[in-house]
Coordinates of C-alpha atoms and ligand atoms in Angstrom, one line a residue:
X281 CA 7.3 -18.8 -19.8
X282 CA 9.4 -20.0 -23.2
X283 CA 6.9 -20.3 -24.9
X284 CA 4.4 -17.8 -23.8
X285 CA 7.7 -15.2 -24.4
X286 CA 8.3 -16.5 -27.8
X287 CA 4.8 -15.6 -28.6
X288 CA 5.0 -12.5 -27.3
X289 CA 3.1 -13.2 -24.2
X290 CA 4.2 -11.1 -21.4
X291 CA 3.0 -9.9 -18.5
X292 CA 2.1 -5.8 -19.1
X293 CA 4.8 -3.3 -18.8
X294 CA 4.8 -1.7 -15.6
X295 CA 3.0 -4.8 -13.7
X296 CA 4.2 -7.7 -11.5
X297 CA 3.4 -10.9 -10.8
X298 CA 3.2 -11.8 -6.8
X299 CA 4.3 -15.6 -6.7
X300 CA 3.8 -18.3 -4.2
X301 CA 7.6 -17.7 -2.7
X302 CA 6.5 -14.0 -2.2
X303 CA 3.1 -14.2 -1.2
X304 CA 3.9 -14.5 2.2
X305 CA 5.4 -11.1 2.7
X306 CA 2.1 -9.6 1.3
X307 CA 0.0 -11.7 3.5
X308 CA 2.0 -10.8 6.1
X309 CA 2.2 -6.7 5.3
X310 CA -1.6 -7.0 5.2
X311 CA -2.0 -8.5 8.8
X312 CA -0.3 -5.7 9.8
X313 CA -2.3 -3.1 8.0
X314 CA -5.8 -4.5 8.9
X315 CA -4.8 -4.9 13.0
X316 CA -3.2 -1.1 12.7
X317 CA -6.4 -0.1 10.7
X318 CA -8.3 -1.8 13.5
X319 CA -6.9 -0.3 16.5
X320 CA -7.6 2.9 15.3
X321 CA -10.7 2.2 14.1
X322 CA -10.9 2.2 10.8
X323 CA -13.1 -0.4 9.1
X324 CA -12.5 -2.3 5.7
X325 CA -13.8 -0.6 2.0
X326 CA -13.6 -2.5 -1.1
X327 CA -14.7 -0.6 -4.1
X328 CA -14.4 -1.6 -7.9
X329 CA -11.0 -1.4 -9.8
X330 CA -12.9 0.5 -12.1
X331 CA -15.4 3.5 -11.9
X332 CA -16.8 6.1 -14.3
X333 CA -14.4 8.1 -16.2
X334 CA -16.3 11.7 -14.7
X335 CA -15.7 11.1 -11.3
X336 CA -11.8 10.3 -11.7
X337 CA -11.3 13.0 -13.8
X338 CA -13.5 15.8 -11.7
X339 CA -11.4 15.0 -8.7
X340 CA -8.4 16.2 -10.6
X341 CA -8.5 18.8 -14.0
X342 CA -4.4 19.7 -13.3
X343 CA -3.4 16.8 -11.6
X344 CA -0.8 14.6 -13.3
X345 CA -2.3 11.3 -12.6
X346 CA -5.5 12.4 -13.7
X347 CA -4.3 14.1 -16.8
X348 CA -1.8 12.5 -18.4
X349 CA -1.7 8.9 -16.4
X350 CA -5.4 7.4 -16.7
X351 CA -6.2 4.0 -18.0
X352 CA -9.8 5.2 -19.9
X353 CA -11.5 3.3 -22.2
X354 CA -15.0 2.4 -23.0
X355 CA -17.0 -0.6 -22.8
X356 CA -18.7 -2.6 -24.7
X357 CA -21.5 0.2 -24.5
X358 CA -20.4 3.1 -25.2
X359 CA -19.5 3.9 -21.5
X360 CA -16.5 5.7 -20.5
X361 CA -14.7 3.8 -17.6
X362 CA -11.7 4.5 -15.8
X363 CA -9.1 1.9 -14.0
X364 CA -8.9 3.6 -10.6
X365 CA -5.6 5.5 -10.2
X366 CA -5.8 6.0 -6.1
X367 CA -8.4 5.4 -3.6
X368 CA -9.4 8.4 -2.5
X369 CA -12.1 9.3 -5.0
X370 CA -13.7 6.0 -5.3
X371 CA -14.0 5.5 -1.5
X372 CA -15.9 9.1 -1.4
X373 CA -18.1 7.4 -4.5
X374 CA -19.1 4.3 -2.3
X375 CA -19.5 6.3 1.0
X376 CA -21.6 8.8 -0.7
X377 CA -23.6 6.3 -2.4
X378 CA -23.9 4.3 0.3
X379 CA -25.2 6.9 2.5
X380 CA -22.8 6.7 5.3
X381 CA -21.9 10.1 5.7
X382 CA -25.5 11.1 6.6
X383 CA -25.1 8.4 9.6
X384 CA -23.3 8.8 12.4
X385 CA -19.5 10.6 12.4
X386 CA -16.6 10.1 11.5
X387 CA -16.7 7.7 9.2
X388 CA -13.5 6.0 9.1
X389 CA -12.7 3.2 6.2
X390 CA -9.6 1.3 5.2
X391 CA -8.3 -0.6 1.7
X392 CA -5.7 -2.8 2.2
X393 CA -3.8 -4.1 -1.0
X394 CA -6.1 -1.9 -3.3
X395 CA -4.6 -2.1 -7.1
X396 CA -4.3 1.5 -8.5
X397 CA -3.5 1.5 -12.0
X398 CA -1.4 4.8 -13.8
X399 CA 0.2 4.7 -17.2
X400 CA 3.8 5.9 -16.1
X401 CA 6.9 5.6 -17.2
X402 CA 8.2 2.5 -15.1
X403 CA 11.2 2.6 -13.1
X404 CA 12.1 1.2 -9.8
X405 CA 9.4 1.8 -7.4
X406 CA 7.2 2.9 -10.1
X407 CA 4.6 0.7 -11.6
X408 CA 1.4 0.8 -13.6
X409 CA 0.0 -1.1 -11.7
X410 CA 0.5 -0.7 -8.0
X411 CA -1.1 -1.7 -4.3
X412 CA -1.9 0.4 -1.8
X413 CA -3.0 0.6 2.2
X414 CA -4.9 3.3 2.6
X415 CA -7.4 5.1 5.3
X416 CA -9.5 7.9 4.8
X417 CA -11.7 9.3 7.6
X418 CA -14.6 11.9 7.5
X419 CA -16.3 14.0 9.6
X420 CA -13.5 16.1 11.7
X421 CA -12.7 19.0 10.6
X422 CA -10.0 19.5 13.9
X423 CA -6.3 18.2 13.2
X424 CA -6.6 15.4 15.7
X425 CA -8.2 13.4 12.4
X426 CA -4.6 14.6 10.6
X427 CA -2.6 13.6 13.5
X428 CA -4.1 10.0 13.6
X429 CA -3.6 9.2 10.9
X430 CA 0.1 9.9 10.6
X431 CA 0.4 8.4 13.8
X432 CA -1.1 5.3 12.3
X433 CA 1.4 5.2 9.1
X434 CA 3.8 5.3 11.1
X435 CA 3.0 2.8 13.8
X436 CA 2.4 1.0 10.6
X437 CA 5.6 1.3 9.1
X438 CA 7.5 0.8 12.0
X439 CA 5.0 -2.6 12.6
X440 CA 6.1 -3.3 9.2
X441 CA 10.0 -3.4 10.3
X442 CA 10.9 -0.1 8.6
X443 CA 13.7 1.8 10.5
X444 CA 14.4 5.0 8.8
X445 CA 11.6 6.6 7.2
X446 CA 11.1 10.4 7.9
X447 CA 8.1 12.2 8.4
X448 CA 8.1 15.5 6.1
X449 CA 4.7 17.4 6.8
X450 CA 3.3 21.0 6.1
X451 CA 0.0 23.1 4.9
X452 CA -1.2 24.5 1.8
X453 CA -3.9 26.3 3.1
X454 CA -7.4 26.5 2.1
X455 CA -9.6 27.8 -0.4
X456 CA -9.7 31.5 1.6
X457 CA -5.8 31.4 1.9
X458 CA -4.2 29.8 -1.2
X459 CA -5.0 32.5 -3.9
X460 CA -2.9 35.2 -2.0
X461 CA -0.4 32.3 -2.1
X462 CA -0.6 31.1 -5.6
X463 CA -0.2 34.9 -6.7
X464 CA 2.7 35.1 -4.4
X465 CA 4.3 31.8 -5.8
X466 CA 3.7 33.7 -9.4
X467 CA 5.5 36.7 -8.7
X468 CA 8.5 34.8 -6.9
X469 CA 8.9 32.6 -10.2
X470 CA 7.5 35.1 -13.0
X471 CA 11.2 36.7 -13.8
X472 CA 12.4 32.5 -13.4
X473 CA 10.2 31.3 -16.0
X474 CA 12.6 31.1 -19.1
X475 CA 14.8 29.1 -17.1
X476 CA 12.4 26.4 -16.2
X477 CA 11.5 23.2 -17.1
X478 CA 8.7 22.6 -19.5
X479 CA 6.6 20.6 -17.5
X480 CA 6.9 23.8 -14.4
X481 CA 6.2 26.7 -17.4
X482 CA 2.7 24.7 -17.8
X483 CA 2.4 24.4 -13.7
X484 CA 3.1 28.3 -13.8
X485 CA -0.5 29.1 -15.1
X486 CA -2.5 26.0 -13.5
X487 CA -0.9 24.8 -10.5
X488 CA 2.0 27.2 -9.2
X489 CA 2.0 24.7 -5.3
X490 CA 3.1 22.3 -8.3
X491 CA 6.4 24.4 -9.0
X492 CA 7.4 23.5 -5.5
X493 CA 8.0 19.7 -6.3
X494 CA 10.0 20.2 -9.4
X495 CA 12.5 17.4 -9.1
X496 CA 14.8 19.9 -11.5
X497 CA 14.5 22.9 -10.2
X498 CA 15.5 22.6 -6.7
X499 CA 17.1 25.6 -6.2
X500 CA 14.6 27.9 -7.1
X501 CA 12.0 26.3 -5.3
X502 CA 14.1 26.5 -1.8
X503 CA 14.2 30.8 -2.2
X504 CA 10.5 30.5 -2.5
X505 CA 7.5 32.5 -0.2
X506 CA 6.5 29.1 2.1
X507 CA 2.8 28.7 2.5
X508 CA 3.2 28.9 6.3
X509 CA 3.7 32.8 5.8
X510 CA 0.3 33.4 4.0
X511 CA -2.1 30.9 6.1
X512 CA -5.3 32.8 7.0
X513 CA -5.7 32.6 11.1
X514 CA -7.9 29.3 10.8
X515 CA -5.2 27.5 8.8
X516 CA -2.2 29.0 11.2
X517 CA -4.2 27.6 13.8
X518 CA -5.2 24.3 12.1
X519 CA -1.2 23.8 11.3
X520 CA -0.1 24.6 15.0
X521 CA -2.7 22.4 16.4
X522 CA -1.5 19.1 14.4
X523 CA 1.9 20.1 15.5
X524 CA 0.7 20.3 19.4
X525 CA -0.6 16.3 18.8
X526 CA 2.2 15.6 17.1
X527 CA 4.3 16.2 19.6
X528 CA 1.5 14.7 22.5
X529 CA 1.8 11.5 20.1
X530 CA 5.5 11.3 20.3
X531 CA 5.7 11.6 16.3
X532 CA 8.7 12.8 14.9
X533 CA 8.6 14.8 12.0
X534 CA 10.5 17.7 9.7
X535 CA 7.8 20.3 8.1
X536 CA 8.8 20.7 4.8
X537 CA 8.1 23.4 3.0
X538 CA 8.3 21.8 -0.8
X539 CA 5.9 19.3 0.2
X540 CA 3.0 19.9 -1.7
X541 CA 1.3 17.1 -3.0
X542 CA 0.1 15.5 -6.7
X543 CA -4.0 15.8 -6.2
X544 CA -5.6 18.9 -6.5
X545 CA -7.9 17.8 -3.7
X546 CA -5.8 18.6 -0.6
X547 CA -6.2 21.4 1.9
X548 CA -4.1 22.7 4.9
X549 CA -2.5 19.6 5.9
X550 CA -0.4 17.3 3.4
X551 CA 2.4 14.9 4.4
X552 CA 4.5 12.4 3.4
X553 CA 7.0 9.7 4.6
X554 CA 9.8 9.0 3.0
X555 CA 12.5 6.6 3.0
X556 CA 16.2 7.6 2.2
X557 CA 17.5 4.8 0.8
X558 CA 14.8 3.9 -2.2
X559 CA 16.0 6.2 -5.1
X560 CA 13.8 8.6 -6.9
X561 CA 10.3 7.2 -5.8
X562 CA 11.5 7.6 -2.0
X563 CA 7.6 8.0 -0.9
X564 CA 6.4 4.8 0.7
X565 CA 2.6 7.0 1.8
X566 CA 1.6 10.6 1.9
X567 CA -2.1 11.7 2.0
X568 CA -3.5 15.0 3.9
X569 CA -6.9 16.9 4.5
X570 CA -9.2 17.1 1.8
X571 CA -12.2 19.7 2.9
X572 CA -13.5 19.9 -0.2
X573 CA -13.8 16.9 -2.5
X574 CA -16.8 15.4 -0.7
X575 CA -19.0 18.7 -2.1
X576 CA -17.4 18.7 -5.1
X577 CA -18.3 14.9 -5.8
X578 CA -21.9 15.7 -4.8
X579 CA -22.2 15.3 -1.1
X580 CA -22.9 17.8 1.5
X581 CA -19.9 19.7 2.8
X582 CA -18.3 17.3 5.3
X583 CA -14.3 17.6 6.2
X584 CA -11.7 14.6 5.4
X585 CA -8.1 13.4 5.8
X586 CA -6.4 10.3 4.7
X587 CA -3.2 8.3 3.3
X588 CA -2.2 6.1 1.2
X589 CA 1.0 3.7 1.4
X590 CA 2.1 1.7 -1.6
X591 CA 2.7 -1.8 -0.6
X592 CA 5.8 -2.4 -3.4
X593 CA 7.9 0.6 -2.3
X594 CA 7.4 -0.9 1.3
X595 CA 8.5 -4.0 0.6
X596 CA 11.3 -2.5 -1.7
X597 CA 12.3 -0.7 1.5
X598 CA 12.7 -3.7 3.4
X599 CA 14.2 -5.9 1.3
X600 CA 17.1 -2.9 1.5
X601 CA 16.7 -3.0 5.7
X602 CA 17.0 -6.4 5.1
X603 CA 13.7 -7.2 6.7
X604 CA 10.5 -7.8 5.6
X605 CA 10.6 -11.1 5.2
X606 CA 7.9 -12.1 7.4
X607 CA 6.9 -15.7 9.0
X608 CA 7.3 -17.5 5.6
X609 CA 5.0 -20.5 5.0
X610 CA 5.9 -23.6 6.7
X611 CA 4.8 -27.0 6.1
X612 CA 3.9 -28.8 9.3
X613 CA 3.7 -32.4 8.4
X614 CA 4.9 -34.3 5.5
X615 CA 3.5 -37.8 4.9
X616 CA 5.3 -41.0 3.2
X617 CA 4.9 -44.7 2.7
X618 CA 4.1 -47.5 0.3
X619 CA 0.6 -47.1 0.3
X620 CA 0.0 -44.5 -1.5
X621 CA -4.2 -44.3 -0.2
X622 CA -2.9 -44.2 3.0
X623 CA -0.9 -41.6 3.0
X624 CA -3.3 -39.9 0.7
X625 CA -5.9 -40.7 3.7
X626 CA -3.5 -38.7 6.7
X627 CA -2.9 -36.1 4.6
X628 CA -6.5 -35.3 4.1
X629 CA -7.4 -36.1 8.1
X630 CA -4.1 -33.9 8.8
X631 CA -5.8 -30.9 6.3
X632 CA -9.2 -31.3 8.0
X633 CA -7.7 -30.4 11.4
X634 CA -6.1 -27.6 10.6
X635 CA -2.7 -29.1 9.9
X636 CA -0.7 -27.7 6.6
X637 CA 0.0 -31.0 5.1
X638 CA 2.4 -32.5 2.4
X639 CA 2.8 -36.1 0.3
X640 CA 4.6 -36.5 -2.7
X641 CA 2.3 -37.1 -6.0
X642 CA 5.7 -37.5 -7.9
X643 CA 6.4 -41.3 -7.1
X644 CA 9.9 -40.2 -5.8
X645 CA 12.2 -42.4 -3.6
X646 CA 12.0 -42.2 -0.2
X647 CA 15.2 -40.8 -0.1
X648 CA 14.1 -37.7 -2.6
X649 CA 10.8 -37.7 -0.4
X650 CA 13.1 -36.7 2.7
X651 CA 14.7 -33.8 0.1
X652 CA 11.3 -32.4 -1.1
X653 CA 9.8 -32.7 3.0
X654 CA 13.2 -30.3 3.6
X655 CA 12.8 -27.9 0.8
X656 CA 8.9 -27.2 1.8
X657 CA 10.2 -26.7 5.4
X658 CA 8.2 -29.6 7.2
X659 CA 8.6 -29.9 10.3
X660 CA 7.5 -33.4 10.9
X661 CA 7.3 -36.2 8.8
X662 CA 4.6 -39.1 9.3
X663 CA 6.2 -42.5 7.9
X664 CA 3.3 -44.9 7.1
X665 CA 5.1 -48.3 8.3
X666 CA 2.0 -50.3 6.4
X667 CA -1.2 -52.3 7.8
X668 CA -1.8 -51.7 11.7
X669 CA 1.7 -50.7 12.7
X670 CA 2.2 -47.4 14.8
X671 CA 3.7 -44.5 12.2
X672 CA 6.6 -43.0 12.6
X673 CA 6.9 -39.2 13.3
X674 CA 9.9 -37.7 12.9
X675 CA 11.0 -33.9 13.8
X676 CA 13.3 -32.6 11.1
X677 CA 14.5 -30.1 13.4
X678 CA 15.9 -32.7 16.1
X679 CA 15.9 -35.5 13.9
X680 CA 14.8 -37.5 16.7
X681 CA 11.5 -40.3 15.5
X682 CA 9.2 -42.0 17.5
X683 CA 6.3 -44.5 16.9
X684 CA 3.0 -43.0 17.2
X685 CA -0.3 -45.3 17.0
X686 CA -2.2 -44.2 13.7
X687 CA -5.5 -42.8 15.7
X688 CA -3.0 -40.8 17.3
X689 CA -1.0 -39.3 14.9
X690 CA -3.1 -36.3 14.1
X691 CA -3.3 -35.3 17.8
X692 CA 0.3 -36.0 18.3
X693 CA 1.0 -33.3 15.3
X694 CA -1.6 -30.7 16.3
X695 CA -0.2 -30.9 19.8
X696 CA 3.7 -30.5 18.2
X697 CA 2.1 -27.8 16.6
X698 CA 0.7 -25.8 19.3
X699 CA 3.7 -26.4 21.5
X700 CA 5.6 -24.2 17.9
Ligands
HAM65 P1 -0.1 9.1 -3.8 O1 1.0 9.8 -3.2 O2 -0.3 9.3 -5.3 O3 -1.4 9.4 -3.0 O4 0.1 7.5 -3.6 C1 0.3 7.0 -2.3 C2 1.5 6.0 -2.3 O5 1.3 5.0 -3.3 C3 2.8 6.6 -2.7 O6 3.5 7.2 -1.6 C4 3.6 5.4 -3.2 O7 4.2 4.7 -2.2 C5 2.5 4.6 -3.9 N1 2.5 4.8 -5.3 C6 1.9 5.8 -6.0 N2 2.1 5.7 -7.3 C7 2.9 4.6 -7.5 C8 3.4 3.9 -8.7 N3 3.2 4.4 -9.9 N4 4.1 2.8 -8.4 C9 4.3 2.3 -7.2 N5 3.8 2.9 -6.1 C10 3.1 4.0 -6.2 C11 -2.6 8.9 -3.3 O8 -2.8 8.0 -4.1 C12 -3.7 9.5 -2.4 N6 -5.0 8.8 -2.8 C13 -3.4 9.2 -0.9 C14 -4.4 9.8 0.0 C15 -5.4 9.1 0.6 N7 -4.6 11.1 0.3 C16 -5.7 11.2 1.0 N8 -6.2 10.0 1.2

């Protein structure tokens, strides 16, 4: 890193590197994701970290993160690409293109670990480049799609070993509903204006929901109407049947009248679940419905609802609950002795079966070799005694050895293994 820092090689702004000694957490996040995923049916998307520059930017003409926050640039000819921001939109690309909303419904997909890339400022539990699990599931347009898939972050989170995260949840309405409530969201803040922020005086005009979420202006946003008063009878409806499976489900949850959400996609049901003890950025995931973005993107009307959870504000939260640490990556065997082909030889017998083995390549003392076997964790160590004599295995945790024939020895290990 000296010298790669000296030359001004760094990694980006904004990004992080996931080493060896922290792998292990991520591996073990994801295990969690996919078999949550799984038992609620949701299969696994992949899509490219970069698609054209008009479908990111259709999803979203007052959004932030599509405005302000979008890595664009074009390629070598002439195109106009964009690095993905979030999944939502690419995942309707693939599924659209793929023709699996014309089979049968839902359709229910999951990205596990999925870099999203936005140019913000960084701070803690912001990045520019970030990871997320998200689902996303088409084809109900009832609230029991909604309901799943909060009960599903959460199962997840609490899988995950998070303890205090709160469910915040409400509804914006849809297309028939929101203009009476946009106008009445103007008239509430019109005589405020002058003493907002810039950023909300812009929001005024585009994207008044947005005035809601001011992080500056909290006390003007808690005297404001709440969308619940100006649902049309399909969204009242819609909003007290998620609340019914809520409740069914056993999900606790506060509706929260501020929440409204950074994507301009969402209708009736957004939510979020934050974590108290993570600063600023205290979302680990939110997502909601999102009627109409599968139209809008070129695809017959077809209803939708999804989340996303970022993987580095999760593990941020655990490291605070003081979990998250995971089964870290042991070493089962460790092997030393003279001859160095020998030991080379069980290791790779010892690999082949399905054993995580270990030598040392450094020509260290036997003594040092014991050190290193303890700093990688092994459990056993294998000590070649030369020619036909039996090997020694000892357990590290006991410290007790015994002499194993050399046929034997991979057996013996495999059958340590198993017995954990
Ligand atoms: P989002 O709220 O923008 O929603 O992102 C989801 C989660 O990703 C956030 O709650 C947060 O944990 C994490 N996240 C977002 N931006 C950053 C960042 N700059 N640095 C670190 N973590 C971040 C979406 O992206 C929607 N696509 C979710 C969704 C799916 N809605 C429906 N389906």
């Amino acid at each position: 890193m000296g010298v790669l820092a000296a030359a001004g090689i760094q990694r980006p702004r904004g990004t992080e590197d996931i080493l060896p000694a922290d792998a292990h957490r991520w591996r073990h996040l994801e295990g969690i994701a996919r078999d949550q995923a799984g038992r609620y049916g949701f299969g696994e998307i992949r899509t490219p970290a970069f698609e054209y520059t008009e479908l990111i930017h259709r999803v979203g003409v007052s959004t932030d993160v599509v405005q302000k926050e979008t890595y664009d640039f074009a390629d070598r000819g002439g195109r106009s690409l964009t690095l993905r921001p979030e999944g939502t939109a690419p995942v309707v690309r693939a599924c659209l293109q793929a023709g699996l909303f014309g089979g049968s419904l839902p359709v229910k997909v999951a990205y596990v670990s999925m870099a999203a890339f936005r140019y913000e400022r960084p701070e803690a539990g912001r990045l520019r480049q970030h990871h997320q699990f998200g689902c996303e599931c088409f084809g109900v347009p009832g609230p029991t799609a909604d309901a799943e898939l909060m009960l599903l972050l959460a199962d997840f989170l609490a899988a995950a070993g998070i303890r205090s995260a709160v469910a915040h949840c409400n509804t914006i309405g849809c297309a028939e509903c929101r203009p009476s409530y946009r106008q009445a969201l103007q008239a509430y803040y019109r005589d405020l204006l002058p003493t907002l922020c810039a950023d909300c005086r812009r929001r005024f005009e585009q994207n008044p929901l947005r005035l809601l979420d001011c992080k500056i202006d909290r006390e003007a946003a808690l005297g404001a109407p709440r969308a619940t008063d100006h649902l049309c009878a399909a969204c009242g409806e819609h909003f007290q049947g998620l609340r019914a499976l809520l409740a069914a489900g056993g999900l606790t949850y506060e509706v929260d009248h501020l929440l409204v959400r950074g994507f301009d996609y969402y209708t009736r049901t957004v939510f979020e679940f934050v974590h108290a003890g993570i600063g600023s950025q205290a979302a680990l995931g939110g997502g909601g419905r999102y009627d109409g973005l599968v139209e809008s993107l070129g695809g017959a009307p077809l209803p939708a609802a999804g989340f996303g959870v970022g993987m580095e504000r999760l593990l941020g939260a655990l490291a605070l609950e003081g979990r998250g640490d995971g089964p870290a990556e042991g070493c089962d065997l460790f092997v030393t002795g003279e001859d160095t082909a020998a030991v080379f030889a069980l290791c790779a017998e010892a690999r082949r079966a399905g054993v995580t083995a270990e030598f040392d390549g450094l020509g260290r003392s036997l003594r040092a070799q014991f050190r290193h076997a303890d700093r990688l964790g092994a459990r056993l160590v294998a000590i070649l005694q030369g020619g036909d004599r039996p090997v020694a295995l000892r357990d590290m945790r006991t410290r007790q050895q015994r002499d194993i024939p050399r046929p034997a020895i991979v057996a013996a290990v495999l059958a340590e293994k198993d017995a954990g």
